[in-house]
PDB file of C-alpha atoms and ligand atoms in Angstrom:
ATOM      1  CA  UNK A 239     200.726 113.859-104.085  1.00  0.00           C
ATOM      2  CA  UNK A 240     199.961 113.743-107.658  1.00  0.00           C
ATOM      3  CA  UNK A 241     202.364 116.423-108.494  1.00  0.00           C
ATOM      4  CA  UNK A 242     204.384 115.020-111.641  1.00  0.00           C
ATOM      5  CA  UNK A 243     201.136 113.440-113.336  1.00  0.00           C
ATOM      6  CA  UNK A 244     199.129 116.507-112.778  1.00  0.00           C
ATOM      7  CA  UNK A 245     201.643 119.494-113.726  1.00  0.00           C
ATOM      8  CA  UNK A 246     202.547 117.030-116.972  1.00  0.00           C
ATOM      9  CA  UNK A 247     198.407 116.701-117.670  1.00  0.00           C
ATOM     10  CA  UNK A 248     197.814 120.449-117.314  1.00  0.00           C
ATOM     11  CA  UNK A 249     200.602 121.179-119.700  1.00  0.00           C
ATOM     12  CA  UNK A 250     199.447 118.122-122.246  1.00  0.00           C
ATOM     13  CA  UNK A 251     195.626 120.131-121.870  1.00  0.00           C
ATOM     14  CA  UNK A 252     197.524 123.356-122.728  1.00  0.00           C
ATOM     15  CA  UNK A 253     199.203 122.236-125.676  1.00  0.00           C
ATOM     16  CA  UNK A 254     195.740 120.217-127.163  1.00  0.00           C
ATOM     17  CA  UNK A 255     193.703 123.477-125.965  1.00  0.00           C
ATOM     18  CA  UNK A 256     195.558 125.375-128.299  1.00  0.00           C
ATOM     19  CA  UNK A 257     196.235 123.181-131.155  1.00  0.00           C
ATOM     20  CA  UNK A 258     192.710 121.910-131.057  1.00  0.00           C
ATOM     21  CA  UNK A 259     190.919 125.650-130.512  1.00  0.00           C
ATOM     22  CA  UNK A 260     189.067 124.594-127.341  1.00  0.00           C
ATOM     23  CA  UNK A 261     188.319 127.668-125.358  1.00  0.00           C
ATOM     24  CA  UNK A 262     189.861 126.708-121.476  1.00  0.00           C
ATOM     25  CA  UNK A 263     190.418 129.624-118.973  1.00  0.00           C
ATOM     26  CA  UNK A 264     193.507 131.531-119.358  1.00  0.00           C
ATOM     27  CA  UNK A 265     195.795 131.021-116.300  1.00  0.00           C
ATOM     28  CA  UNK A 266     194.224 134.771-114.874  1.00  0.00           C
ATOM     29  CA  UNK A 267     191.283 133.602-114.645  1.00  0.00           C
ATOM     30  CA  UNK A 268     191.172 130.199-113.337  1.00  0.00           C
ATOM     31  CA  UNK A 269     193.629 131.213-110.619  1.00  0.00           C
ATOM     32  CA  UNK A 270     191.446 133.787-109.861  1.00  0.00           C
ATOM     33  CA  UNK A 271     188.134 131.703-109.629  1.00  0.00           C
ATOM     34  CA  UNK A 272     190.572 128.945-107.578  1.00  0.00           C
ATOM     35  CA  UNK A 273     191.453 131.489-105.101  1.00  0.00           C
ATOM     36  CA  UNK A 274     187.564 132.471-105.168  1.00  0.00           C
ATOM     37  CA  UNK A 275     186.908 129.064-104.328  1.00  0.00           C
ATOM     38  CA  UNK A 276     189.549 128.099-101.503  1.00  0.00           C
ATOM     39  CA  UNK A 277     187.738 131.497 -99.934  1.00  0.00           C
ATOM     40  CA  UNK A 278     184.801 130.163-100.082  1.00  0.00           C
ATOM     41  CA  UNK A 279     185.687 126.315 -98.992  1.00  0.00           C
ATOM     42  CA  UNK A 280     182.504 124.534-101.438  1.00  0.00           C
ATOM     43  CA  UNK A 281     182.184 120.556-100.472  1.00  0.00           C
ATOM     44  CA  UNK A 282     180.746 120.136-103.671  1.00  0.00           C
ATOM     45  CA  UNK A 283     180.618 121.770-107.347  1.00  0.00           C
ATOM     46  CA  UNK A 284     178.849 121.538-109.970  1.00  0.00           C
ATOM     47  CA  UNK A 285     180.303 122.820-113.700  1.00  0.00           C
ATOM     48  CA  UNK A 286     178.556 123.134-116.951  1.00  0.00           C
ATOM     49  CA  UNK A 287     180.814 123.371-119.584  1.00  0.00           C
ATOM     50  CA  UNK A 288     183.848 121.010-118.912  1.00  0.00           C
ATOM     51  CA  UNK A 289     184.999 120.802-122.752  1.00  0.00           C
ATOM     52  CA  UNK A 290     188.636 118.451-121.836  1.00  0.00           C
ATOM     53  CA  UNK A 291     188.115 118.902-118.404  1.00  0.00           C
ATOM     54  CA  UNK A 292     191.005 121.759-117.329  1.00  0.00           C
ATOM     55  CA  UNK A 293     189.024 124.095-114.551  1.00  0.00           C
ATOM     56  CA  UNK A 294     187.505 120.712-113.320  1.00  0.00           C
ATOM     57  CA  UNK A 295     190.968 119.623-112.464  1.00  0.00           C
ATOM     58  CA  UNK A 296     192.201 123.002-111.481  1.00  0.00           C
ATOM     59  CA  UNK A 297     189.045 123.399-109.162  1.00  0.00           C
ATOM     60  CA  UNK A 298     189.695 119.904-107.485  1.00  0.00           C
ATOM     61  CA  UNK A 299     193.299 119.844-107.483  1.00  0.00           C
ATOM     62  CA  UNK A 300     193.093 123.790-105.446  1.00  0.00           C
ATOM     63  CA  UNK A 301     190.428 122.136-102.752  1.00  0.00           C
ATOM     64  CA  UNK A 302     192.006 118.732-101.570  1.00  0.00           C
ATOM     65  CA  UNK A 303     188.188 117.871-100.341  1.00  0.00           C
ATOM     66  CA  UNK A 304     185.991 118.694-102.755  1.00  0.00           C
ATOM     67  CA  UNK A 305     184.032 116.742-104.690  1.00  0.00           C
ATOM     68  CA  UNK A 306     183.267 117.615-108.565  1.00  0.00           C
ATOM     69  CA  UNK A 307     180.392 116.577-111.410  1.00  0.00           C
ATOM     70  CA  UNK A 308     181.055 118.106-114.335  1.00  0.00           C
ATOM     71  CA  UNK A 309     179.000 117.945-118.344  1.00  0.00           C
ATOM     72  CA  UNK A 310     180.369 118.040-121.494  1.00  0.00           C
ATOM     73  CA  UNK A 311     177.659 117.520-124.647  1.00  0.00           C
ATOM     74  CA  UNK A 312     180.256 117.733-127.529  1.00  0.00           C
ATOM     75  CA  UNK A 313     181.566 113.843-127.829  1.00  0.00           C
ATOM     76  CA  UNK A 314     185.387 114.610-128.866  1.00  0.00           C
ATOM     77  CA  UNK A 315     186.485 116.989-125.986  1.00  0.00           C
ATOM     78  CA  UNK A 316     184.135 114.160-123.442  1.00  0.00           C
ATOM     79  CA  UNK A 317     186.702 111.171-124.352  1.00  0.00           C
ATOM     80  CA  UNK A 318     189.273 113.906-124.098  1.00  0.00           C
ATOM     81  CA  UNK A 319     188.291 115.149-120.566  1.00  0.00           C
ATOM     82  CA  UNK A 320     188.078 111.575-119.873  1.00  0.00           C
ATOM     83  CA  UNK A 321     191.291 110.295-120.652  1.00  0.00           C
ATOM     84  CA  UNK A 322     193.586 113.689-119.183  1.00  0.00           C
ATOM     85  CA  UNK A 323     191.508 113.309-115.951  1.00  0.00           C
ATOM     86  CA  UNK A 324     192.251 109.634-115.800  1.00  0.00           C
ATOM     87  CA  UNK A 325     195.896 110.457-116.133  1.00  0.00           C
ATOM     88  CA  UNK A 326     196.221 113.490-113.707  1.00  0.00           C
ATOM     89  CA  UNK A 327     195.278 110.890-111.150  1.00  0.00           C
ATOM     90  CA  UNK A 328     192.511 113.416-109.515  1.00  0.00           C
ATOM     91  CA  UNK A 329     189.542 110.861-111.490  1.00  0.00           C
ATOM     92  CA  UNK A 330     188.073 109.789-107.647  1.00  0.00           C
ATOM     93  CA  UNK A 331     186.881 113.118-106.807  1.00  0.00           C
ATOM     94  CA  UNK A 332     185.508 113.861-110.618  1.00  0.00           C
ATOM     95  CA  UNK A 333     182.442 112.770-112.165  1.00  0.00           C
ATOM     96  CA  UNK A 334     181.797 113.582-115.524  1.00  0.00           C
ATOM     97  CA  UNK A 335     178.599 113.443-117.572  1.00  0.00           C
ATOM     98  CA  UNK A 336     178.091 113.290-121.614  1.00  0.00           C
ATOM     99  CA  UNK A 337     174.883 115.440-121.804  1.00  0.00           C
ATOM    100  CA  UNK A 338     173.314 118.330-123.388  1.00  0.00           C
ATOM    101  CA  UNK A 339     172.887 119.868-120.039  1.00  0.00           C
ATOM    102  CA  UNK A 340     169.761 121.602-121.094  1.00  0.00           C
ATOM    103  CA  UNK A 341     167.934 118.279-121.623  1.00  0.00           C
ATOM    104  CA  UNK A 342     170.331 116.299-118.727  1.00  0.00           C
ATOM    105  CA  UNK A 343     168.396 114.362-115.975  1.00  0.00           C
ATOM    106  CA  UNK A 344     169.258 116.279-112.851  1.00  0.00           C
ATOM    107  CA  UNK A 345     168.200 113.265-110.656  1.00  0.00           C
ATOM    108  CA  UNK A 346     171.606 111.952-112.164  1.00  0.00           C
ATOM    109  CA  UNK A 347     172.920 114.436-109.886  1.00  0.00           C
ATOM    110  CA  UNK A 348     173.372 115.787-106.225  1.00  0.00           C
ATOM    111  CA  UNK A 349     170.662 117.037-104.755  1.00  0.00           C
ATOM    112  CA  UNK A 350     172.865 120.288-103.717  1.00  0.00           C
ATOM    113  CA  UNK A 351     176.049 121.614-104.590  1.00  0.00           C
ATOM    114  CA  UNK A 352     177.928 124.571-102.616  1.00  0.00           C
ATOM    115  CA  UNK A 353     179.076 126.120-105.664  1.00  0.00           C
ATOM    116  CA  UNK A 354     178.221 125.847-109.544  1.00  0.00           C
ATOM    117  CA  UNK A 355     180.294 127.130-112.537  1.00  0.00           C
ATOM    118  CA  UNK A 356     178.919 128.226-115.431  1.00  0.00           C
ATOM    119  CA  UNK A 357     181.230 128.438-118.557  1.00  0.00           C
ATOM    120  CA  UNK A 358     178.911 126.296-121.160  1.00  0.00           C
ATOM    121  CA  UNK A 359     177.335 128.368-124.203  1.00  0.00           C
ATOM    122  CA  UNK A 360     177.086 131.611-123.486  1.00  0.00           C
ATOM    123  CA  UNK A 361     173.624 132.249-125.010  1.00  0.00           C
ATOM    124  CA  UNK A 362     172.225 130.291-122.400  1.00  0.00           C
ATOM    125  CA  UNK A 363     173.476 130.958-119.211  1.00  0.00           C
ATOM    126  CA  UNK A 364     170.084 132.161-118.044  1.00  0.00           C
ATOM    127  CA  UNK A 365     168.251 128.896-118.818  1.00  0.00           C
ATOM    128  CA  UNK A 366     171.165 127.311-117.261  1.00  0.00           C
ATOM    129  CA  UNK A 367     170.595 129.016-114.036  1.00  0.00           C
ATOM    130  CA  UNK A 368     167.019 128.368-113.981  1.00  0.00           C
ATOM    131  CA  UNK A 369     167.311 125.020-114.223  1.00  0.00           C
ATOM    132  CA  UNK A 370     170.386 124.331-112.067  1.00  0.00           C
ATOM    133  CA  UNK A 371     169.688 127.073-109.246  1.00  0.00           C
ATOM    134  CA  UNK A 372     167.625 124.701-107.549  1.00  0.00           C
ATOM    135  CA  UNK A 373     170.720 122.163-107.036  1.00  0.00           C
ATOM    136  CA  UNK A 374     172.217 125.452-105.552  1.00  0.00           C
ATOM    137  CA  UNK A 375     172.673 125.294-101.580  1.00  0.00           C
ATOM    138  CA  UNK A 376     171.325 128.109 -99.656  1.00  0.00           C
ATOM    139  CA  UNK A 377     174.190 130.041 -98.950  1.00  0.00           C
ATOM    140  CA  UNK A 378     175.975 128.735-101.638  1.00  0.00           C
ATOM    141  CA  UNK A 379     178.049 130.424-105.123  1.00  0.00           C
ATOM    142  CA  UNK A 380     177.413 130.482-108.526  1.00  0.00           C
ATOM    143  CA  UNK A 381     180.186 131.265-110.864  1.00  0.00           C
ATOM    144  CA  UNK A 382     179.943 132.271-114.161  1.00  0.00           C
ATOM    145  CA  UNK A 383     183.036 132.945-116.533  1.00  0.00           C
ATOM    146  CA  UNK A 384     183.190 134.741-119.653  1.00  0.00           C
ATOM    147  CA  UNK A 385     180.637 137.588-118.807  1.00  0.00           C
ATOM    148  CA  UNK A 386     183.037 139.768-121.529  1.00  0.00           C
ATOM    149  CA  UNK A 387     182.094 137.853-123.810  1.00  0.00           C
ATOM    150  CA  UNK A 388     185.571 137.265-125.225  1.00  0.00           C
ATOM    151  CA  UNK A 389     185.529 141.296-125.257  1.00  0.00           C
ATOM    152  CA  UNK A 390     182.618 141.370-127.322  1.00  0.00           C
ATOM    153  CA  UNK A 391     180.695 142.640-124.753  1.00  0.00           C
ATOM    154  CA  UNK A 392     182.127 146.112-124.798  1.00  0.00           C
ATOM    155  CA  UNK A 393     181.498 146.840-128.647  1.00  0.00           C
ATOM    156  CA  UNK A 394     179.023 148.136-129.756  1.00  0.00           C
ATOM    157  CA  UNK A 395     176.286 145.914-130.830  1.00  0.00           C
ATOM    158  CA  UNK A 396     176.100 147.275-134.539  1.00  0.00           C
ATOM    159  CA  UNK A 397     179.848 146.479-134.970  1.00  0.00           C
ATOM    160  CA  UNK A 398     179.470 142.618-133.839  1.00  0.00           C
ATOM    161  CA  UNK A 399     178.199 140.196-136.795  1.00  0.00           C
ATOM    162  CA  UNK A 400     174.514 139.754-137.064  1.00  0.00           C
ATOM    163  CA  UNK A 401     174.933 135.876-135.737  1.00  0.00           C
ATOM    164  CA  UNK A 402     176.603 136.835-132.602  1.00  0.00           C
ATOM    165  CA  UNK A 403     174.448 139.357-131.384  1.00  0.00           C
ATOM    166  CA  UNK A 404     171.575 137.576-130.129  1.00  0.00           C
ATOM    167  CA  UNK A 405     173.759 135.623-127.999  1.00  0.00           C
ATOM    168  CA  UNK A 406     175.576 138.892-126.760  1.00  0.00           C
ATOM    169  CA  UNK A 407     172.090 140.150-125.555  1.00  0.00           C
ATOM    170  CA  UNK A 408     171.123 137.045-123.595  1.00  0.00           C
ATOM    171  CA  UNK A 409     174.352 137.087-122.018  1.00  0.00           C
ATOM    172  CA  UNK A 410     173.785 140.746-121.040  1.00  0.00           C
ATOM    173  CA  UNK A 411     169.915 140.251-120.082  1.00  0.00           C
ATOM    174  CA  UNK A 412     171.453 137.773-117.509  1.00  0.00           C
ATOM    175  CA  UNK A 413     174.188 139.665-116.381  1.00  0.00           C
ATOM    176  CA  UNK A 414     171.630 142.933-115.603  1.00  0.00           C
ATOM    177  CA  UNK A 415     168.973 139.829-114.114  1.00  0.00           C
ATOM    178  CA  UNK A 416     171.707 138.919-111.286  1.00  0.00           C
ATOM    179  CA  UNK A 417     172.954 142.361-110.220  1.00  0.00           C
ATOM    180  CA  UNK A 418     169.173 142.481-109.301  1.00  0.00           C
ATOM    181  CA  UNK A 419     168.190 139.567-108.147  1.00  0.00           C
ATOM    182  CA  UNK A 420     166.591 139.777-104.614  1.00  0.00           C
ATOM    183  CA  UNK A 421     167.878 136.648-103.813  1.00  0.00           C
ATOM    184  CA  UNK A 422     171.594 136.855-104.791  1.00  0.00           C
ATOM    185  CA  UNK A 423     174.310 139.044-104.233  1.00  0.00           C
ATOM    186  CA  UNK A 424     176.243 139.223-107.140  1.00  0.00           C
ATOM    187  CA  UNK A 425     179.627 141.278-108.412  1.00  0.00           C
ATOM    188  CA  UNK A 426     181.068 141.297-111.703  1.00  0.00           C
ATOM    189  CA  UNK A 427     184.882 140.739-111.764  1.00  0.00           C
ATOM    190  CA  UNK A 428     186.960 142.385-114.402  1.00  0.00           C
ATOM    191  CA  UNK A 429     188.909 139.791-114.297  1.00  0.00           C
ATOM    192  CA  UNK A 430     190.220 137.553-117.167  1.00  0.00           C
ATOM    193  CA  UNK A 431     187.290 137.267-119.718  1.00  0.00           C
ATOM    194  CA  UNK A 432     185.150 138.756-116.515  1.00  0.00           C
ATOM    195  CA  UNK A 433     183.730 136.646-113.921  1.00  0.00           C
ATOM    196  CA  UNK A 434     181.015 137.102-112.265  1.00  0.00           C
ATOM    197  CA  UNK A 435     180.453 136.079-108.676  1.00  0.00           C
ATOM    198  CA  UNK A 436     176.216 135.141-107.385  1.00  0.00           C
ATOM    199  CA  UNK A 437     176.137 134.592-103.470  1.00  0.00           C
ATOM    200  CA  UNK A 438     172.929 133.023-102.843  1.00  0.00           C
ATOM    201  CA  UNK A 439     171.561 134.803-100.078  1.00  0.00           C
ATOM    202  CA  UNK A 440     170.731 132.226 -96.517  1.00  0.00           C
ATOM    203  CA  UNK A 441     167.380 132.225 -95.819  1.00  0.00           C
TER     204      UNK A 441
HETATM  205  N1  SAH B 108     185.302 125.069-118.423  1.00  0.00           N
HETATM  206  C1  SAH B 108     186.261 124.728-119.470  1.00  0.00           C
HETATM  207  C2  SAH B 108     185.922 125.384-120.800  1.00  0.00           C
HETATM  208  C3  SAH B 108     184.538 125.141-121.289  1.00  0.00           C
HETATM  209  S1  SAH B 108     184.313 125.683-122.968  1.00  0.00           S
HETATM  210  C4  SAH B 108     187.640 125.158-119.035  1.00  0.00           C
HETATM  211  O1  SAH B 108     187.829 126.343-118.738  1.00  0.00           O
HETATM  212  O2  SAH B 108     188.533 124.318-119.001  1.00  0.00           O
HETATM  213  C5  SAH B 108     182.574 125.485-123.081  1.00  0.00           C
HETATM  214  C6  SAH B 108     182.141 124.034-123.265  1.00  0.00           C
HETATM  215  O3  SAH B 108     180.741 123.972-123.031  1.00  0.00           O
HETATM  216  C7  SAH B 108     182.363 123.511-124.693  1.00  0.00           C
HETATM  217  O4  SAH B 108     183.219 122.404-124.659  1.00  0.00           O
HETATM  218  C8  SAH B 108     180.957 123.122-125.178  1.00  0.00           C
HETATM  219  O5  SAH B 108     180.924 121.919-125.921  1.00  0.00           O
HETATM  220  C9  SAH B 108     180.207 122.960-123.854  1.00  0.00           C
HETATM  221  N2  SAH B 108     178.755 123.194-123.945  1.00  0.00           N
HETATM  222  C10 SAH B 108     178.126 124.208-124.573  1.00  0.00           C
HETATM  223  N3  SAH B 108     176.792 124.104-124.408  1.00  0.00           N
HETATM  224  C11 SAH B 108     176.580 122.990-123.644  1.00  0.00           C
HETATM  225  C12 SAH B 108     175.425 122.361-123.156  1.00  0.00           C
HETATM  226  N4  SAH B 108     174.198 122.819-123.422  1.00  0.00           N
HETATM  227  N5  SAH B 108     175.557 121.243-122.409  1.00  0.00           N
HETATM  228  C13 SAH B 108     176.802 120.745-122.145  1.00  0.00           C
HETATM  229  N6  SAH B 108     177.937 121.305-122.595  1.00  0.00           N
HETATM  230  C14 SAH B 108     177.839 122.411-123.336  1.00  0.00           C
HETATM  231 MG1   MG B 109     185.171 130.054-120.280  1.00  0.00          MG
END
């Protein structure tokens, strides 16, 4: 179903992604996290971060059930996300929000999601947990991509410029937060830009 629309869509994303500088997962990665997902079997996922929409529609085209909301604050890659969605032909099972999603209503939302991907700024991933944990199904997965940092992670902090670094130790404060959180189980996944992987533990 779907299959000439989508593979053409995915390869129109591709070539905007790269003329435009918008920072989608590289094909490791988001097969990866879609194999992570099909594993796990989520009903429902939430995504912050869905600049034209590409691992929306690579999450929903890999699970044939689920069901996808996804936010986007910047305006230009919104109408974007908009419009490829629209023409993959995958737009039933996608909802997609214009919002800063550190100021977004959640009652706009689900009230629980089985899995959540987090790929928005990367200075903020730990106030995007705390406020979308609680949408987070016990038992459920929170994904979070980009915990290298685009490779910045593994230079030293002197060597990266002054403007980055604060954002560099957030992202690491949170990283260090989940491998000890009592009530997660989490890995980190050297995998693409690194991914890692937060189990919420049933209770
Ligand atoms: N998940 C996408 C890539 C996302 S890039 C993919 O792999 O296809 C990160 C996106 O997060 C950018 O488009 C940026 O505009 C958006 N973003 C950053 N901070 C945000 C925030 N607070 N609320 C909503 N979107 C945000
Ligand atoms: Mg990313």
């Amino acid at each position: 179903m779907h299959n000439d629309q989508f593979d053409k869509t995915i390869l129109a994303m591709k070539k905007y992604a790269q003329e435009q500088h918008v920072p989608i997962m590289e094909d490791e990665g988001i097969s990866f996290l879609t194999s992570l997902l099909v594993e796990q079997k989520p009903e429902s996922i939430l995504e912050i971060g869905a600049a034209i929409g590409f691992s929306a529609l690579k999450m929903v085209r890999a699970l044939p059930e689920v069901r996808l909301d996804t936010i986007e604050r910047d305006d230009v890659r919104f109408e974007k996300a908009v419009e490829f969605i629209r023409d993959s032909g995958y737009q039933e099972r996608i909802r997609i929000f214009q919002a800063d999603a550190l100021e977004m209503d959640v009652s706009l939302l689900e009230n629980g999601y089985d899995a959540i991907f987090i790929d928005a700024a990367k200075g903020q991933y730990e106030r995007f947990f705390e406020k979308y944990e609680v949408l987070l199904n016990s038992g459920g997965v929170i994904y979070c991509d980009n915990m290298h940092m685009h490779g910045m992670a593994a230079v030293p902090l002197s060597e990266i410029p002054k403007r980055k670094r604060t954002m560099i130790r957030n992202l690491s404060k949170f990283r260090d937060r989940m491998l000890d959180h009592a009530d997660y189980e989490s890995k980190l996944l050297q995998i693409g830009d690194g991914i890692m992987v937060c189990k919420k533990r049933e209770k």
